CSV table of C-alpha atoms in Angstrom, one decimal:
chain,number,residue,atom,x,y,z
A,9,MET,CA,37.2,105.4,206.1
A,10,ALA,CA,40.9,104.9,206.0
A,11,VAL,CA,42.4,104.7,202.4
A,12,LYS,CA,45.8,103.5,201.2
A,13,VAL,CA,47.0,106.8,199.7
A,14,VAL,CA,50.5,105.4,199.9
A,15,LYS,CA,49.6,103.4,196.8
A,16,LEU,CA,49.9,106.7,194.9
A,17,VAL,CA,53.4,107.7,196.2
A,18,ARG,CA,55.2,105.9,193.3
A,19,TYR,CA,53.1,107.8,190.8
A,20,ASN,CA,53.6,111.2,192.4
A,21,PRO,CA,57.3,111.7,193.0
A,22,TRP,CA,56.9,115.5,193.1
A,23,TRP,CA,55.4,115.1,196.6
A,24,LYS,CA,59.0,114.6,197.8
A,25,GLY,CA,60.1,118.0,196.5
A,26,GLU,CA,63.0,119.0,194.2
A,27,GLU,CA,64.5,116.9,191.5
A,28,TRP,CA,61.5,114.7,191.4
A,29,GLU,CA,61.8,114.4,187.6
A,30,LYS,CA,64.6,111.8,188.2
A,31,GLU,CA,62.2,109.5,189.9
A,32,ASP,CA,59.3,109.9,187.5
A,33,TYR,CA,58.7,107.0,185.2
A,34,ASP,CA,57.9,109.1,182.1
A,35,LEU,CA,60.3,112.0,182.5
A,36,SER,CA,63.3,110.0,183.7
A,37,ARG,CA,63.2,107.9,180.5
A,38,ALA,CA,63.1,110.9,178.2
A,39,LYS,CA,66.4,111.7,176.6
A,40,GLU,CA,64.9,114.8,175.0
A,41,ILE,CA,61.7,116.7,175.5
A,42,ILE,CA,59.8,117.3,172.3
A,43,PRO,CA,58.0,120.7,172.5
A,44,ARG,CA,54.3,120.6,172.5
A,45,LYS,CA,51.6,123.3,172.7
A,46,THR,CA,50.9,124.1,176.3
A,47,ILE,CA,47.2,124.4,177.4
A,48,GLU,CA,45.9,126.4,180.3
A,49,VAL,CA,44.7,124.3,183.3
A,50,LYS,CA,41.9,126.5,184.5
A,51,GLY,CA,41.0,126.4,188.2
A,52,GLY,CA,37.8,124.6,188.9
A,53,SER,CA,37.4,123.3,185.4
A,54,VAL,CA,37.3,119.9,183.8
A,55,THR,CA,39.6,119.4,180.9
A,56,LEU,CA,39.4,116.4,178.5
A,57,ILE,CA,42.2,115.3,176.3
A,58,ARG,CA,41.4,112.5,173.8
A,59,GLY,CA,43.7,110.8,171.4
A,60,ILE,CA,45.5,107.6,170.3
A,61,ARG,CA,47.8,105.8,172.7
A,62,ARG,CA,51.6,106.1,172.3
A,63,ALA,CA,51.2,109.7,171.1
A,64,GLY,CA,52.6,111.0,174.4
A,65,LYS,CA,49.6,111.9,176.6
A,66,SER,CA,51.0,110.6,179.9
A,67,PHE,CA,54.3,112.5,179.3
A,68,TYR,CA,52.3,115.6,178.4
A,69,LEU,CA,50.4,115.4,181.7
A,70,LYS,CA,53.7,115.3,183.6
A,71,MET,CA,54.9,118.4,181.7
A,72,LEU,CA,51.7,120.2,182.7
A,73,ILE,CA,52.3,119.2,186.3
A,74,SER,CA,55.9,120.4,186.1
A,75,GLY,CA,54.6,123.8,184.8
A,76,LEU,CA,52.1,124.1,187.7
A,77,ILE,CA,54.9,123.5,190.2
A,78,GLU,CA,57.2,126.0,188.5
A,79,ASN,CA,54.3,128.5,188.7
A,80,GLY,CA,54.1,128.1,192.5
A,81,VAL,CA,51.4,125.5,193.0
A,82,GLU,CA,52.2,123.5,196.1
A,83,SER,CA,53.3,120.0,194.8
A,84,ARG,CA,51.2,118.1,197.3
A,85,ARG,CA,48.1,119.6,196.0
A,86,ILE,CA,48.7,117.9,192.7
A,87,VAL,CA,47.7,114.3,192.3
A,88,TYR,CA,48.3,112.0,189.3
A,89,ILE,CA,46.2,108.8,189.2
A,90,PRO,CA,46.7,106.2,186.5
A,91,SER,CA,43.1,105.1,186.2
A,92,ASP,CA,43.9,101.7,184.8
A,93,ARG,CA,45.5,100.8,188.1
A,94,PHE,CA,42.6,101.5,190.4
A,95,THR,CA,38.8,101.3,190.8
A,96,LYS,CA,36.5,104.2,190.7
A,97,GLY,CA,35.9,103.8,194.4
A,98,GLU,CA,39.6,103.9,195.2
A,99,VAL,CA,40.0,107.0,193.0
A,100,LYS,CA,37.2,108.8,194.8
A,101,ALA,CA,38.6,107.8,198.2
A,102,PHE,CA,42.1,109.1,197.3
A,103,ILE,CA,40.7,112.4,196.2
A,104,GLU,CA,38.6,112.9,199.3
A,105,GLU,CA,41.4,112.0,201.7
A,106,LEU,CA,43.9,114.3,199.9
A,107,ARG,CA,41.4,117.2,199.9
A,108,ILE,CA,41.1,116.8,203.7
A,109,ARG,CA,44.8,117.0,204.0
A,110,HIS,CA,45.8,119.6,201.5
A,111,GLY,CA,42.7,121.6,200.5
A,112,SER,CA,41.9,122.3,196.9
A,113,LEU,CA,43.5,119.9,194.4
A,114,TYR,CA,44.7,119.6,190.9
A,115,VAL,CA,43.6,116.1,189.8
A,116,PHE,CA,45.1,114.4,186.8
A,117,LEU,CA,43.3,111.2,185.8
A,118,ASP,CA,45.2,109.3,183.1
A,119,GLU,CA,43.3,106.8,180.9
A,120,ILE,CA,40.0,107.6,182.7
A,121,THR,CA,37.9,105.4,180.5
A,122,TYR,CA,39.3,102.3,182.3
A,123,LEU,CA,37.0,103.4,185.2
A,124,ARG,CA,33.5,102.1,185.3
A,125,ASP,CA,31.0,104.9,185.3
A,126,TRP,CA,33.8,107.4,184.9
A,127,ARG,CA,31.4,110.0,183.5
A,128,LEU,CA,29.7,110.2,186.9
A,129,LEU,CA,33.0,110.7,188.6
A,130,LEU,CA,33.9,113.6,186.3
A,131,LYS,CA,30.4,115.0,186.8
A,132,GLU,CA,30.9,115.0,190.6
A,133,LEU,CA,34.4,116.6,190.3
A,134,GLY,CA,33.0,119.3,188.0
A,135,GLU,CA,30.1,120.0,190.4
A,136,GLU,CA,32.5,120.3,193.3
A,137,GLY,CA,34.8,122.7,191.4
A,138,ILE,CA,37.8,120.4,191.6
A,139,THR,CA,40.4,121.2,188.9
A,140,THR,CA,40.5,118.1,186.8
A,141,VAL,CA,42.5,117.0,183.7
A,142,ALA,CA,41.4,113.6,182.2
A,143,THR,CA,42.9,111.7,179.3
A,144,GLY,CA,41.5,108.7,177.4
A,145,SER,CA,42.8,106.5,174.6
A,146,ASN,CA,39.4,105.0,174.1
A,147,PRO,CA,37.9,108.1,172.5
A,148,VAL,CA,34.7,106.2,171.5
A,149,GLU,CA,33.6,106.2,175.1
A,150,LEU,CA,35.3,109.6,175.9
A,151,LYS,CA,33.6,111.3,173.0
A,152,ARG,CA,30.2,109.9,173.6
A,153,GLU,CA,30.2,110.4,177.4
A,154,SER,CA,31.8,113.9,177.3
A,155,GLU,CA,28.9,115.1,175.3
A,156,LEU,CA,26.7,114.3,178.3
A,157,LEU,CA,28.6,116.7,180.6
A,158,PRO,CA,27.1,120.2,179.7
A,159,GLY,CA,27.6,122.9,182.2
A,160,ARG,CA,30.3,121.1,184.2
A,161,GLY,CA,33.1,123.4,183.2
A,162,ILE,CA,34.1,121.3,180.2
A,163,GLU,CA,33.0,123.7,177.4
A,164,GLY,CA,36.1,125.1,175.7
A,165,ASN,CA,38.4,122.7,177.6
A,166,GLU,CA,38.3,119.6,175.4
A,167,TYR,CA,41.2,118.8,173.1
A,168,TYR,CA,42.4,116.3,170.6
A,169,PHE,CA,45.8,114.8,171.2
A,170,ASN,CA,47.5,113.8,167.9
A,171,PRO,CA,50.9,112.5,166.9
A,172,LEU,CA,53.4,115.3,166.1
A,173,SER,CA,52.6,117.2,162.9
A,174,PHE,CA,55.3,117.6,160.3
A,175,ARG,CA,55.8,121.2,161.4
A,176,GLU,CA,56.4,120.1,165.0
A,177,PHE,CA,58.7,117.2,163.9
A,178,ALA,CA,60.8,119.4,161.7
A,179,ARG,CA,61.3,122.1,164.3
A,180,PHE,CA,62.3,119.5,166.8
A,181,MET,CA,64.8,118.0,164.4
A,182,LYS,CA,66.2,121.4,163.2
A,183,PRO,CA,65.2,124.2,165.6
A,184,LYS,CA,66.9,126.8,163.4
A,185,LEU,CA,64.5,126.4,160.5
A,186,PRO,CA,62.5,129.6,159.9
A,187,ARG,CA,59.1,130.0,161.5
A,188,ALA,CA,56.1,130.0,159.1
A,189,SER,CA,52.4,129.7,159.7
A,190,PHE,CA,49.6,130.1,157.2
A,191,SER,CA,46.1,129.1,156.2
A,192,TYR,CA,45.5,125.8,154.3
A,193,ARG,CA,44.0,128.0,151.5
A,194,GLU,CA,46.8,130.5,151.2
A,195,PRO,CA,50.3,129.0,151.6
A,196,GLU,CA,52.8,131.8,151.9
A,197,ILE,CA,56.0,129.8,151.3
A,198,ASP,CA,58.4,132.4,149.9
A,199,ASP,CA,60.5,132.4,153.0
A,200,LEU,CA,60.7,128.6,153.0
A,201,ILE,CA,61.8,128.1,149.4
A,202,PRO,CA,65.6,128.6,150.3
A,203,TRP,CA,65.1,125.8,152.9
A,204,TYR,CA,63.5,123.4,150.5
A,205,GLU,CA,66.2,120.7,150.5
A,206,GLU,CA,66.4,120.6,154.4
A,207,ILE,CA,62.6,120.5,154.8
A,208,GLU,CA,62.1,118.0,152.0
A,209,GLY,CA,64.7,115.6,153.6
A,210,LEU,CA,62.9,116.0,156.9
A,211,PHE,CA,59.6,115.2,155.3
A,212,TYR,CA,60.8,111.8,154.1
A,213,ALA,CA,62.0,111.1,157.7
A,214,TYR,CA,58.6,112.2,159.0
A,215,LEU,CA,56.8,109.7,156.8
A,216,GLN,CA,58.8,106.9,158.4
A,217,THR,CA,58.1,108.1,162.0
A,218,GLY,CA,54.5,109.1,161.6
A,219,GLY,CA,55.0,111.7,164.3
A,220,PHE,CA,54.8,109.2,167.2
A,221,PRO,CA,57.3,110.5,169.8
A,222,GLU,CA,59.1,107.2,170.5
A,223,ALA,CA,59.6,106.6,166.7
A,224,VAL,CA,60.8,110.2,166.4
A,225,THR,CA,63.5,109.8,169.0
A,226,ASP,CA,64.4,106.4,167.5
A,227,PHE,CA,65.0,108.1,164.2
A,228,LYS,CA,66.9,111.0,165.6
A,229,ASN,CA,69.2,108.9,167.8
A,230,HIS,CA,69.6,105.8,165.5
A,231,GLY,CA,68.5,106.8,162.0
A,232,GLU,CA,65.9,104.1,161.9
A,233,ILE,CA,62.7,103.0,163.6
A,234,LYS,CA,63.0,100.1,166.1
A,235,GLU,CA,61.0,97.1,165.0
A,236,GLU,CA,59.2,97.0,168.4
A,237,ARG,CA,57.4,100.3,167.4
A,238,TYR,CA,55.5,98.6,164.6
A,239,GLU,CA,54.4,95.9,167.0
A,240,GLU,CA,53.3,98.5,169.5
A,241,ILE,CA,51.2,100.3,166.9
A,242,ILE,CA,49.4,97.0,165.9
A,243,ARG,CA,48.8,96.1,169.5
A,244,LEU,CA,47.4,99.6,170.4
A,245,VAL,CA,45.0,99.6,167.5
A,246,LEU,CA,43.6,96.1,168.2
A,247,GLY,CA,43.6,97.0,171.9
A,248,GLU,CA,41.3,99.9,171.3
A,249,ILE,CA,38.9,97.6,169.4
A,250,ALA,CA,39.0,95.1,172.3
A,251,LYS,CA,38.2,97.8,174.9
A,252,SER,CA,35.2,98.7,172.8
A,253,GLY,CA,33.9,95.2,173.1
A,254,LYS,CA,34.4,94.4,169.4
A,255,SER,CA,36.1,91.5,167.6
A,256,GLU,CA,39.8,91.9,167.0
A,257,GLU,CA,39.6,89.4,164.1
A,258,ILE,CA,37.0,91.5,162.3
A,259,ALA,CA,39.0,94.7,162.9
A,260,ARG,CA,42.2,93.0,161.7
A,261,GLU,CA,40.5,91.9,158.5
A,262,LEU,CA,39.0,95.3,157.9
A,263,LEU,CA,42.3,97.1,158.4
A,264,GLU,CA,44.0,94.7,156.0
A,265,THR,CA,41.3,95.4,153.4
A,266,ILE,CA,41.6,99.1,153.9
A,267,PHE,CA,45.4,98.7,153.5
A,268,ARG,CA,45.1,96.9,150.3
A,269,LEU,CA,42.8,99.6,148.8
A,270,LYS,CA,45.7,102.1,149.0
A,271,GLY,CA,43.3,105.0,149.0
A,272,ASN,CA,41.0,103.8,146.3
A,273,ARG,CA,37.3,104.5,146.7
A,274,VAL,CA,35.0,101.9,148.3
A,275,ASP,CA,31.5,101.5,149.7
A,276,TYR,CA,30.4,99.8,152.8
A,277,VAL,CA,28.7,96.9,151.0
A,278,THR,CA,32.0,96.0,149.2
A,279,LEU,CA,34.0,96.1,152.4
A,280,ALA,CA,31.4,94.0,154.1
A,281,GLY,CA,31.6,91.4,151.3
A,282,GLU,CA,35.4,91.3,151.6
A,283,ILE,CA,35.4,90.3,155.2
A,284,GLY,CA,32.1,88.5,155.4
A,285,VAL,CA,30.1,90.7,157.7
A,286,SER,CA,27.1,93.0,157.3
A,287,HIS,CA,27.6,96.6,156.0
A,288,PRO,CA,26.1,98.1,159.3
A,289,THR,CA,28.9,96.2,161.1
A,290,VAL,CA,31.5,97.7,158.8
A,291,ARG,CA,30.1,101.2,159.5
A,292,GLU,CA,30.3,100.5,163.2
A,293,TYR,CA,33.9,99.3,163.1
A,294,LEU,CA,35.0,102.2,160.9
A,295,ALA,CA,33.4,104.7,163.4
A,296,THR,CA,35.3,103.0,166.2
A,297,LEU,CA,38.6,103.2,164.4
A,298,GLU,CA,37.9,106.9,163.5
A,299,SER,CA,37.0,107.8,167.1
A,300,ALA,CA,40.2,106.1,168.2
A,301,ARG,CA,42.1,108.4,165.9
A,302,VAL,CA,43.4,105.6,163.7
A,303,ILE,CA,41.6,106.5,160.4
A,304,TYR,CA,39.5,109.2,158.8
A,305,THR,CA,36.6,108.1,156.6
A,306,LEU,CA,36.1,110.8,153.9
A,307,GLU,CA,32.7,111.0,152.3
A,308,ALA,CA,32.1,112.4,148.8
A,309,TRP,CA,30.6,115.9,148.5
A,310,ASP,CA,27.6,116.6,146.4
A,311,VAL,CA,28.8,120.1,145.5
A,312,SER,CA,25.5,121.1,143.8
A,313,ARG,CA,23.5,120.3,146.9
A,314,ASN,CA,26.2,121.7,149.3
A,315,ARG,CA,26.3,118.5,151.4
A,316,HIS,CA,27.8,115.0,151.6
A,317,ALA,CA,26.5,112.4,149.1
A,318,HIS,CA,26.1,109.6,151.7
A,319,ARG,CA,25.3,106.9,149.1
A,320,LYS,CA,28.5,107.4,147.1
A,321,GLU,CA,31.8,105.6,147.7
A,322,LYS,CA,34.1,106.6,150.5
A,323,LYS,CA,37.8,107.1,150.9
A,324,ILE,CA,39.6,105.9,154.0
A,325,VAL,CA,42.9,107.4,155.1
A,326,PHE,CA,45.2,106.6,158.0
A,327,GLN,CA,45.8,109.4,160.4
A,328,SER,CA,49.5,108.7,160.6
A,329,PRO,CA,51.8,107.0,158.0
A,330,LEU,CA,53.3,105.0,160.8
A,331,ILE,CA,50.0,103.1,161.2
A,332,ALA,CA,50.0,102.1,157.5
A,333,THR,CA,53.7,101.1,157.8
A,334,ALA,CA,53.0,99.0,160.9
A,335,LEU,CA,50.3,97.2,158.9
A,336,ALA,CA,52.8,96.7,156.1
A,337,VAL,CA,55.3,95.2,158.4
A,338,TYR,CA,52.6,93.0,160.0
A,339,LEU,CA,51.8,91.7,156.5
A,340,GLY,CA,55.5,90.9,155.8
A,341,ASP,CA,56.8,94.0,154.0
A,342,ASP,CA,60.1,95.8,154.7
A,343,PRO,CA,59.2,99.2,156.3
A,344,VAL,CA,61.7,101.4,154.4
A,345,GLU,CA,60.9,99.7,151.0
A,346,PHE,CA,57.2,100.1,151.8
A,347,VAL,CA,57.5,103.9,152.4
A,348,GLU,CA,59.6,104.3,149.2
A,349,THR,CA,57.2,102.4,147.0
A,350,ASN,CA,54.0,103.9,148.4
A,351,MET,CA,55.2,107.5,148.7
A,352,GLU,CA,52.3,109.3,147.0
A,353,TRP,CA,49.6,107.3,148.9
A,354,LEU,CA,51.3,108.0,152.2
A,355,VAL,CA,51.7,111.7,151.3
A,356,GLU,CA,48.0,111.9,150.4
A,357,ASN,CA,47.1,110.4,153.8
A,358,THR,CA,49.4,112.8,155.6
A,359,VAL,CA,48.0,115.9,153.8
A,360,ALA,CA,44.4,114.9,154.7
A,361,SER,CA,45.2,114.4,158.3
A,362,HIS,CA,47.2,117.6,158.6
A,363,VAL,CA,44.6,119.8,157.0
A,364,ILE,CA,41.9,118.2,159.3
A,365,TRP,CA,44.2,118.7,162.3
A,366,HIS,CA,44.6,122.3,161.2
A,367,LEU,CA,40.8,122.9,161.2
A,368,GLU,CA,39.0,120.5,163.5
A,369,GLU,CA,37.8,121.3,167.0
A,370,PRO,CA,35.8,119.1,169.3
A,371,ILE,CA,32.0,119.5,169.0
A,372,LEU,CA,31.9,122.7,166.9
A,373,ARG,CA,34.2,121.7,164.0
A,374,GLU,CA,34.3,118.0,163.8
A,375,LYS,CA,35.8,116.3,160.7
A,376,HIS,CA,32.5,115.2,159.2
A,377,SER,CA,31.3,118.8,159.0
A,378,LEU,CA,34.2,120.2,157.0
A,379,ALA,CA,36.2,117.5,155.2
A,380,GLY,CA,35.4,115.2,152.3
A,381,PHE,CA,36.5,114.6,148.7
A,382,TYR,CA,35.0,114.8,145.2
A,383,TYR,CA,34.7,112.6,142.2
A,384,ASP,CA,32.7,112.3,139.0
A,385,ARG,CA,33.1,110.1,135.9
A,386,ASN,CA,36.2,111.9,134.7
A,387,LYS,CA,38.2,113.0,137.7
A,388,GLU,CA,38.7,113.0,141.5
A,389,CYS,CA,40.0,115.6,144.0
A,390,ASP,CA,41.8,114.0,146.9
A,391,LEU,CA,40.5,116.4,149.7
A,392,VAL,CA,37.8,119.0,149.6
A,393,ILE,CA,37.1,121.3,152.5
A,394,LYS,CA,33.8,123.0,153.0
A,395,GLU,CA,34.1,126.3,154.9
A,396,ARG,CA,31.4,129.0,155.2
A,397,GLY,CA,29.4,127.2,152.6
A,398,LYS,CA,32.2,127.2,149.9
A,399,PHE,CA,34.4,124.4,148.7
A,400,PHE,CA,38.2,124.3,148.4
A,401,GLY,CA,40.1,121.4,146.9
A,402,ILE,CA,43.5,120.0,147.5
A,403,GLU,CA,45.2,117.5,145.1
A,404,VAL,CA,48.4,115.6,145.8
A,405,LYS,CA,50.5,115.2,142.6
A,406,TYR,CA,53.8,113.7,143.8
A,407,GLY,CA,54.8,113.0,140.2
A,408,LYS,CA,54.1,115.4,137.3
A,409,VAL,CA,51.3,117.9,138.1
A,410,LYS,CA,48.3,117.5,135.7
A,411,LYS,CA,45.6,119.9,136.4
A,412,LYS,CA,41.9,119.4,135.8
A,413,ARG,CA,38.9,121.7,135.8
A,414,TYR,CA,36.6,121.8,138.9
A,415,SER,CA,33.7,124.0,140.0
A,416,PHE,CA,35.7,125.1,143.0
A,417,PRO,CA,39.3,126.4,143.4
A,418,VAL,CA,42.0,123.7,143.8
A,419,LEU,CA,45.5,123.8,145.2
A,420,TYR,CA,48.0,121.3,143.8
A,421,LEU,CA,50.7,119.8,146.1
A,422,SER,CA,53.7,118.6,144.2
A,423,LYS,CA,57.1,117.1,145.1
A,424,ASP,CA,59.1,120.0,143.7
A,425,GLU,CA,57.0,122.0,141.3
A,426,LEU,CA,56.0,125.6,142.1
A,427,GLY,CA,53.4,127.8,140.4
A,428,GLU,CA,50.5,130.1,141.0
A,429,ASP,CA,48.3,127.3,142.4
A,430,THR,CA,51.1,124.7,142.9
A,431,VAL,CA,53.4,124.3,145.9
A,432,PRO,CA,55.8,121.6,147.2
A,433,VAL,CA,53.9,119.5,149.7
A,434,SER,CA,56.7,119.5,152.3
A,435,LEU,CA,56.7,123.4,152.4
A,436,TYR,CA,52.9,123.4,152.6
A,437,LEU,CA,52.7,121.0,155.5
A,438,TYR,CA,55.6,122.8,157.3
A,439,GLY,CA,53.4,125.9,157.5
A,440,LEU,CA,50.2,124.2,158.8
A,441,GLU,CA,49.7,124.6,162.5
A,442,LYS,CA,47.3,122.4,164.4
A,443,SER,CA,44.0,124.1,165.5
A,444,ALA,CA,43.7,125.8,168.9
A,445,ARG,CA,42.0,122.7,170.2
A,446,SER,CA,44.5,120.2,168.9
A,447,ILE,CA,47.7,119.4,170.8
């Protein structure tokens, strides 16, 4: 059957040969390339990359393609297909026709969850040994369906795609900053102390950009975030809800309620009462927002029983401060004033997301197995990590550090205080790398 492969030409300018980057939609618009961790595209494997939209996944695929060409892969054996532009039948026909013409292929399927029965397509590509890289910004579907693909070459090839971490942002803004990398439990910051003023200044800038690439380049080139970025964030969050078949209105009211909590503890019943739905509905929407990499829901630990106390109150944190700021703008606040007046809350959110990014891996080390918080009648620890059966706490004290006694060791993150168990938060986050399975 004849297929219209010519429909793909505009999306695959490298088929023409040299200097294709000037014609590529993503690369031609980039004034600067923000360095990212490079993953290995293994021949015959299926690689899944899941994460929130606007974090740079499409651009990242183009960089992977550029790397393959530089390493000698024939450019016409590489095909990029934006899955939101075609049907599953068209995608299969494109791949079959190009295989006939060029032999083995490297197939890049961007936004694959737009395709109906996309899991079956990936399954077929995996069984046929076609090297495939797929991305999705509807991680609810991507996560659920990817778990149904055992033995198809996906094991070890699944990644989270997050906004830039503070470390990545700072090194992009000032490449001459010293290198540092340490465990979340043992921050070795001595070599960073002389650079405190530079790193602290960059941290304030990071809280405004949230690590989203377009916001980062806005700030670097203009010293502020364009207003359209906030609208893009709101649209992408509500768009993920809509793609999941849920009500945008309920999601909007839930997000506004979470925003007003500013990190205070809450239970599902209270949230349900605030927006007039059942608590199972609240749980379902929170799970959707978390899978879409918008929030993290932290459960309280029952330290004595070495497990989560599911009946206790929860804490909800935004995975990027730009998401919280976009909500503030949506509700009528000035973005810069919002960041300045909500610094400690935004820092607490940022610490939680960075520590989780530092540790989490798809399937084997998901957030729910390692992260939570602790509270009793007298005190609360912002973030508590469980590793090898032992607990380790992290408290953000952006004002004066006041220490409390816990049954587990605690690290205090300050604005500018330094001590045996106290370090400046900007230096701490600068030294945290993402996990091996987080881009």
